[in-house]
Coordinates of C-alpha atoms in Angstrom, one line a residue:
Y161 CA 114.7 104.1 90.7
A162 CA 112.6 103.0 87.7
D163 CA 114.8 99.9 87.5
M164 CA 114.7 99.0 91.2
G165 CA 112.7 95.9 90.3
H166 CA 115.6 94.8 88.2
F167 CA 118.5 95.5 90.5
G168 CA 117.0 95.7 94.0
R169 CA 117.6 98.3 96.7
R170 CA 121.2 97.5 97.7
P171 CA 123.0 98.3 94.4
I172 CA 121.1 101.6 94.0
R173 CA 121.9 102.6 97.6
W174 CA 125.6 101.7 97.2
T175 CA 125.8 103.7 93.9
W176 CA 124.0 106.7 95.3
F177 CA 125.7 107.0 98.7
G178 CA 129.1 105.8 97.5
L179 CA 129.5 107.7 94.2
V180 CA 126.6 109.9 93.0
L181 CA 125.8 111.9 96.2
P182 CA 129.5 112.6 97.1
A183 CA 130.2 113.8 93.5
L184 CA 127.2 116.1 93.5
L185 CA 128.0 117.6 96.9
V186 CA 131.6 118.3 95.9
N187 CA 130.5 119.8 92.6
Y188 CA 127.8 122.0 94.1
F189 CA 130.0 123.0 97.1
G190 CA 132.7 123.9 94.6
Q191 CA 130.3 126.1 92.5
G192 CA 129.0 127.8 95.7
A193 CA 132.6 128.5 96.8
L194 CA 133.4 129.9 93.4
L195 CA 130.4 132.3 93.4
L196 CA 131.2 133.5 96.9
A197 CA 134.7 134.3 95.7
N198 CA 133.7 135.6 92.3
P199 CA 130.1 136.6 91.8
E200 CA 130.7 137.4 88.1
A201 CA 130.9 133.6 87.5
A202 CA 127.2 133.2 88.1
H203 CA 126.4 133.1 84.3
N204 CA 128.3 129.7 84.0
P205 CA 129.7 128.4 87.3
F206 CA 130.1 124.8 86.2
Y207 CA 132.6 125.6 83.4
R208 CA 134.2 128.4 85.4
L209 CA 135.3 125.9 88.0
A210 CA 138.1 124.7 85.8
P211 CA 141.0 126.7 84.3
S212 CA 140.6 127.8 80.6
W213 CA 142.4 124.7 79.3
G214 CA 139.9 122.5 81.0
T215 CA 136.8 123.9 79.3
L216 CA 136.8 121.6 76.3
P217 CA 137.3 118.4 78.5
L218 CA 134.4 119.6 80.6
V219 CA 132.3 120.1 77.5
A220 CA 133.1 116.5 76.4
L221 CA 132.3 115.2 79.9
A222 CA 129.0 117.1 80.0
A223 CA 128.1 115.7 76.5
A224 CA 128.9 112.2 77.7
A225 CA 126.8 112.7 80.8
T226 CA 123.9 114.0 78.6
V227 CA 124.0 110.9 76.5
I228 CA 124.1 108.7 79.5
A229 CA 121.2 110.6 81.1
S230 CA 119.2 110.4 77.9
Q231 CA 119.7 106.6 77.7
A232 CA 118.5 106.4 81.4
V233 CA 115.4 108.4 80.5
I234 CA 114.7 106.2 77.5
S235 CA 115.2 102.8 79.3
G236 CA 113.2 104.2 82.3
S237 CA 110.4 105.1 80.0
F238 CA 110.3 101.6 78.6
S239 CA 110.4 100.1 82.1
L240 CA 107.7 102.3 83.5
S241 CA 105.5 101.9 80.5
M242 CA 105.6 98.1 80.8
Q243 CA 104.8 98.3 84.5
A244 CA 101.9 100.6 83.8
I245 CA 100.6 98.1 81.2
Q246 CA 100.9 95.2 83.7
L247 CA 99.1 97.2 86.4
G248 CA 96.3 98.2 84.1
Y249 CA 97.1 101.8 83.6
L250 CA 98.0 101.7 79.9
P251 CA 96.6 99.6 77.0
R252 CA 98.8 96.8 75.7
L253 CA 101.8 97.9 73.7
S254 CA 104.3 96.0 71.6
I255 CA 107.2 95.0 73.9
R256 CA 110.3 93.6 72.3
H257 CA 113.1 91.9 74.4
T258 CA 116.5 93.0 73.2
S259 CA 118.5 90.4 75.2
A260 CA 118.0 86.6 75.4
K261 CA 119.9 86.5 78.7
E262 CA 119.1 89.7 80.7
K263 CA 115.6 90.2 82.0
G264 CA 114.2 93.7 81.7
Q265 CA 116.1 94.8 78.6
I266 CA 113.1 95.8 76.5
Y267 CA 112.2 98.1 73.6
I268 CA 108.8 99.6 73.1
P269 CA 108.6 101.2 69.6
Q270 CA 105.6 103.5 70.4
V271 CA 107.2 105.0 73.4
N272 CA 110.5 105.5 71.6
W273 CA 108.9 107.3 68.7
L274 CA 106.9 109.4 71.1
L275 CA 110.0 110.5 72.9
M276 CA 111.7 111.3 69.6
V277 CA 108.8 113.5 68.4
A278 CA 108.6 115.2 71.8
T279 CA 112.4 115.9 71.9
I280 CA 112.4 117.4 68.4
G281 CA 109.3 119.5 69.3
L282 CA 111.0 120.8 72.4
V283 CA 114.1 121.8 70.5
L284 CA 112.1 123.6 67.8
G285 CA 109.7 125.2 70.2
F286 CA 112.1 126.4 72.9
K287 CA 115.2 126.9 70.6
T288 CA 117.7 127.5 73.4
S289 CA 118.5 125.8 76.7
S290 CA 118.0 129.0 78.6
N291 CA 114.4 129.1 77.2
L292 CA 113.9 125.6 78.4
A293 CA 115.1 126.4 82.0
A294 CA 111.7 127.5 83.1
A295 CA 110.1 124.3 82.0
Y296 CA 112.8 122.2 83.6
G297 CA 112.5 124.1 86.9
V298 CA 108.7 123.6 87.1
A299 CA 109.0 119.9 86.2
V300 CA 111.7 119.3 88.9
T301 CA 110.1 121.2 91.7
T302 CA 106.6 119.7 91.0
T303 CA 108.1 116.2 90.9
M304 CA 109.7 116.8 94.3
V305 CA 106.3 117.7 95.8
I306 CA 104.6 114.7 94.2
T307 CA 107.4 112.4 95.5
T308 CA 106.9 113.6 99.0
V309 CA 103.1 113.0 98.8
I310 CA 103.6 109.5 97.4
F311 CA 106.1 108.8 100.1
Y312 CA 103.5 109.7 102.7
R313 CA 101.0 107.3 101.2
V314 CA 103.6 104.5 101.0
A315 CA 104.8 105.0 104.5
R316 CA 101.2 105.1 105.9
D317 CA 99.5 102.3 103.8
L318 CA 102.4 99.9 103.1
W319 CA 104.9 100.4 105.9
G320 CA 102.4 101.2 108.7
W321 CA 104.4 104.1 110.1
P322 CA 102.6 106.1 112.8
Q323 CA 101.1 109.4 111.7
W324 CA 103.3 111.6 113.8
R325 CA 106.4 110.1 112.4
I326 CA 105.3 110.4 108.8
G327 CA 103.9 113.9 109.3
A328 CA 107.1 115.2 110.9
L329 CA 109.3 113.8 108.2
C330 CA 107.1 114.8 105.2
L331 CA 106.6 118.3 106.7
G332 CA 110.4 118.8 106.7
F333 CA 110.5 117.8 103.0
L334 CA 107.5 119.9 102.1
V335 CA 108.9 123.0 103.6
V336 CA 111.8 122.8 101.1
D337 CA 109.8 121.4 98.2
L338 CA 107.0 123.9 98.4
S339 CA 109.5 126.7 98.7
F340 CA 111.1 125.7 95.5
L341 CA 107.7 125.2 93.8
A342 CA 106.5 128.6 95.0
A343 CA 109.6 130.2 93.5
S344 CA 108.9 128.5 90.2
V345 CA 105.3 129.6 89.9
G346 CA 106.3 132.7 88.0
K347 CA 108.0 130.5 85.4
I348 CA 104.7 128.8 84.3
T349 CA 103.9 131.5 81.8
K350 CA 107.5 131.5 80.5
G351 CA 107.5 127.8 79.4
G352 CA 106.7 126.1 82.7
W353 CA 103.2 125.3 81.4
F354 CA 104.7 122.7 79.0
P355 CA 105.6 119.9 81.6
L356 CA 102.3 120.6 83.4
A357 CA 100.4 120.1 80.1
V358 CA 102.3 116.9 79.3
A359 CA 101.8 115.5 82.8
G360 CA 98.1 116.4 82.7
G361 CA 97.6 114.6 79.4
I362 CA 99.4 111.5 80.6
F363 CA 97.4 111.6 83.8
V364 CA 94.1 111.7 81.8
I365 CA 95.2 108.7 79.7
L366 CA 96.3 106.6 82.7
T367 CA 93.1 107.3 84.8
T368 CA 90.8 107.0 81.8
W369 CA 92.2 103.5 80.9
R370 CA 92.1 102.4 84.5
K371 CA 88.5 103.6 85.0
G372 CA 87.4 102.3 81.7
R373 CA 88.8 98.8 82.5
K374 CA 86.8 98.8 85.7
I375 CA 83.6 99.9 83.9
L376 CA 84.2 97.2 81.3
A377 CA 84.7 94.5 84.0
A378 CA 81.4 95.7 85.6
R379 CA 79.6 95.4 82.3
H380 CA 80.9 91.8 81.9
R381 CA 79.8 90.9 85.4
E382 CA 76.3 92.2 84.6
S383 CA 75.9 89.4 82.0
E384 CA 78.0 86.9 83.8
V385 CA 76.9 83.4 84.8
D386 CA 78.0 81.9 88.0
I387 CA 80.2 78.9 87.4
E388 CA 78.3 76.6 89.8
V389 CA 75.0 77.4 88.1
F390 CA 76.6 76.9 84.7
L391 CA 78.0 73.5 85.6
A392 CA 74.7 72.4 87.1
D393 CA 72.8 73.2 83.9
K394 CA 71.4 70.0 82.4
K395 CA 71.8 71.4 78.9
L396 CA 75.6 71.4 79.4
G397 CA 75.6 67.6 79.5
E398 CA 73.8 67.5 76.1
L399 CA 76.5 69.4 74.3
P400 CA 78.9 67.2 72.2
R401 CA 82.5 67.1 73.6
V402 CA 85.3 67.3 71.0
P403 CA 88.8 66.1 71.5
G404 CA 91.5 68.5 72.7
V405 CA 91.8 71.4 75.1
G406 CA 90.0 74.7 74.9
V407 CA 91.6 77.6 76.8
F408 CA 89.2 80.5 77.4
M409 CA 90.9 83.8 78.5
T410 CA 89.1 85.8 81.2
G411 CA 89.9 89.1 82.9
H412 CA 89.0 87.9 86.3
S413 CA 89.0 84.6 88.3
G414 CA 85.3 84.3 88.9
G415 CA 82.2 83.3 86.8
V416 CA 82.1 82.1 83.2
P417 CA 83.8 84.2 80.6
A418 CA 81.6 85.7 77.9
V419 CA 83.8 84.1 75.1
L420 CA 82.9 80.6 76.4
L421 CA 79.2 81.5 76.3
H422 CA 79.6 82.8 72.7
N423 CA 81.4 79.6 71.7
I424 CA 78.6 77.5 73.1
K425 CA 75.9 79.7 71.4
H426 CA 77.5 79.7 68.0
N427 CA 79.5 76.4 67.8
K428 CA 77.3 74.3 70.2
V429 CA 80.3 72.2 71.3
L430 CA 82.7 71.9 74.2
H431 CA 86.2 70.5 74.3
E432 CA 87.0 67.5 76.4
T433 CA 89.1 69.7 78.6
V434 CA 88.0 73.3 79.2
I435 CA 90.4 75.7 81.0
L436 CA 89.2 79.1 82.3
L437 CA 92.5 81.1 82.4
N438 CA 93.1 84.3 84.2
V439 CA 96.4 86.2 84.3
S440 CA 96.7 88.3 87.4
T441 CA 99.4 91.0 88.0
E442 CA 100.5 91.3 91.6
G443 CA 101.8 94.3 93.4
V444 CA 105.4 93.0 93.5
S445 CA 108.1 93.2 90.8
R446 CA 108.4 89.4 90.4
V447 CA 106.6 86.3 91.6
S448 CA 108.5 83.2 92.6
P449 CA 108.0 80.1 90.4
A450 CA 106.4 78.3 93.3
D451 CA 103.6 80.8 93.4
R452 CA 103.3 81.3 89.6
V453 CA 100.2 79.2 88.9
E454 CA 97.0 77.9 90.7
V455 CA 95.0 75.0 89.3
A456 CA 91.5 74.2 90.5
D457 CA 89.4 71.2 89.2
L458 CA 85.8 72.4 88.8
G459 CA 84.5 69.1 87.6
K460 CA 83.0 67.9 84.3
G461 CA 86.3 68.5 82.5
F462 CA 86.5 72.2 83.6
Y463 CA 89.5 73.7 85.3
R464 CA 90.2 77.1 86.7
V465 CA 93.9 78.3 86.1
V466 CA 95.2 81.5 87.6
G467 CA 98.6 82.7 86.6
H468 CA 100.4 85.2 88.9
Y469 CA 103.0 87.7 87.5
G470 CA 104.9 90.6 88.9
F471 CA 104.6 94.1 87.3
M472 CA 108.1 93.7 85.9
E473 CA 107.3 90.3 84.2
E474 CA 105.8 89.6 80.9
P475 CA 103.1 86.9 80.8
N476 CA 103.4 83.8 78.6
V477 CA 100.4 81.6 78.5
P478 CA 101.9 78.5 76.9
A479 CA 104.7 78.5 79.5
L480 CA 102.1 78.9 82.2
L481 CA 100.2 75.9 80.9
R482 CA 103.4 73.8 80.9
L483 CA 103.9 74.7 84.5
A484 CA 100.2 73.8 85.2
A485 CA 100.9 70.4 83.6
R486 CA 103.5 69.8 86.3
R487 CA 100.7 70.4 88.9
G488 CA 98.6 67.5 87.4
L489 CA 96.6 69.3 84.7
K490 CA 96.8 67.2 81.5
V491 CA 97.5 69.6 78.6
D492 CA 98.7 68.8 75.2
L493 CA 99.8 72.2 73.7
N494 CA 99.8 70.7 70.2
D495 CA 96.1 70.0 70.6
T496 CA 95.1 73.2 72.4
S497 CA 92.9 76.0 71.1
Y498 CA 92.9 79.5 72.7
F499 CA 89.7 81.6 72.7
V500 CA 89.9 85.3 73.4
G501 CA 87.3 88.0 73.4
R502 CA 87.5 91.0 71.2
E503 CA 84.9 93.6 72.1
R504 CA 83.7 96.6 70.2
L505 CA 83.1 99.4 72.8
L506 CA 80.2 101.8 72.3
P507 CA 80.3 105.0 74.3
T508 CA 76.9 105.8 75.9
P509 CA 75.6 108.4 78.4
R510 CA 75.3 105.6 81.0
P511 CA 76.8 106.5 84.5
G512 CA 80.5 105.8 84.7
M513 CA 82.7 108.2 82.8
A514 CA 82.2 111.4 80.8
L515 CA 81.3 110.7 77.2
W516 CA 84.6 112.2 75.9
R517 CA 86.5 109.9 78.2
E518 CA 84.6 106.9 77.0
R519 CA 85.4 107.8 73.5
L520 CA 89.1 108.1 74.5
F521 CA 89.0 104.7 76.2
A522 CA 87.4 103.1 73.1
L523 CA 90.1 104.7 70.9
L524 CA 92.9 103.4 73.2
S525 CA 91.3 99.9 73.2
R526 CA 91.1 99.8 69.4
N527 CA 94.8 100.6 69.1
A528 CA 96.0 98.2 71.8
V529 CA 98.1 95.3 70.9
A530 CA 96.1 92.1 70.4
A531 CA 96.0 89.6 73.3
T532 CA 97.5 87.0 71.0
A533 CA 100.9 88.8 70.9
F534 CA 100.8 90.2 74.4
F535 CA 100.2 86.8 76.1
G536 CA 102.5 84.9 73.8
L537 CA 99.7 82.8 72.2
P538 CA 100.5 80.9 69.0
P539 CA 98.6 82.8 66.3
N540 CA 97.6 79.7 64.4
R541 CA 95.8 78.3 67.4
V542 CA 93.8 81.4 68.5
V543 CA 90.1 81.9 67.9
E544 CA 88.8 85.5 68.5
M545 CA 85.1 86.0 69.2
G546 CA 83.8 89.5 69.5
G547 CA 80.7 91.4 70.6
Q548 CA 79.5 94.9 71.3
I549 CA 79.6 96.3 74.8
E550 CA 78.0 99.6 75.9
L551 CA 80.1 101.6 78.3

C-alpha cells in the first residue's frame, strides 16, 4: 500500500485477491481445523500443520518470508519518508536513487540506520519472539483502529460518501477492531508500551515540523512586501541590472521572497532576468508533464515560476527551468545564479508552539539537508543568504 503511487491500484488488487488473501485464508483455516482436531497443537499450530519431515522446509519458507517482509518494511519506510518530506511533515533528508531506469527505487541513509538501531534494540530488549508478541499485538490492533478512522475521513472528505453509508461500514469495522484492541490493553504493561511510545515520538516530530513550517511561513509573511508594491517602487529602477538570470527560491507563490530583499540590501544590484521560483507539492502521487510548470511575466524583467510535483516525485529546479524555457521564458542555465535563504531559528515565548517544540523544530531545521542538494541545484552556482527569525 505504501507503493500504491508506484504501481497503482490494479496490480495491488490483483495480487491481494488473486494470491495473498486465498493463501492466508487457506493457512488460517488449516490452523483452525488443526486446533479443533488437536488442541495440544496450540503452542505452534503453523509448524504442526505439516508432518515431521516438513518442519525444516517450513522453517526455510518462514525465513524467506521474513526476509521478504523485512525488505518490504524497509522500502516502505523509504517511500513513506520521502512522501512525508514532500508533504511538509519531515525535514529534508538525503534521498539517493538506486536505479537510473525505475522511478521510486530510493535509499535514505538516515532512515536505514534508524531502522537498524531500532531492530538491534528490539532484539536486545525483548530477547525472545514470545516477549515481543505483546508489542506486536498492540501495534497491529491499534493500526487497525487508526486505519478505519482514516478511511472514514477519506470517504467523507475525498469521496463524498453520505454519512449513513460511511457510518454503517466503519461501525462494522470498529466492532471488530475495538474488540481486538480491548483484548490487547492488558498487554501494554508487558511490552505493548513500546510501539505506542515509538508512534507517539514520530507523531510529535511530524506535527512539530508541520506546525513549525506554518509558523515560519507566517513570520515571513509579516515582513513580506507585496510584489505589485515592490515593482512600483521608483528605487527599483535606480538599481543597476547585471547580465544573467537570478533565481530566488521562495516557499510560497505570493509576495517578494526575503532572500531577494537581502540581496538588494547588501549587493544593491539586480539581474537582467529575475525569477521568483516556488516548488509546490500537490496531493497526488505524480503530476503530468503538461501541468508541471506555470510561468507568469510580472514585468520589468521579473517572472513568477511555480513548479508542481506529486508527493512521489523529487523536484529538480534546473530541469524545471528547462521546461519553463519551452514555455517562452529565456533562461541560460550556464549564466544563472540561484539564491536560497538559510534562516537561524530562535525559539521565543511568542504564541505558536510550546517552547520545547520550538527548540525541537529548530534542531530538526539545523540538521535538514540543504536546499542545494534537495532541489538539484548546481553547488557552484548557489548563493545562500541567511538571517535570524524568531519563532
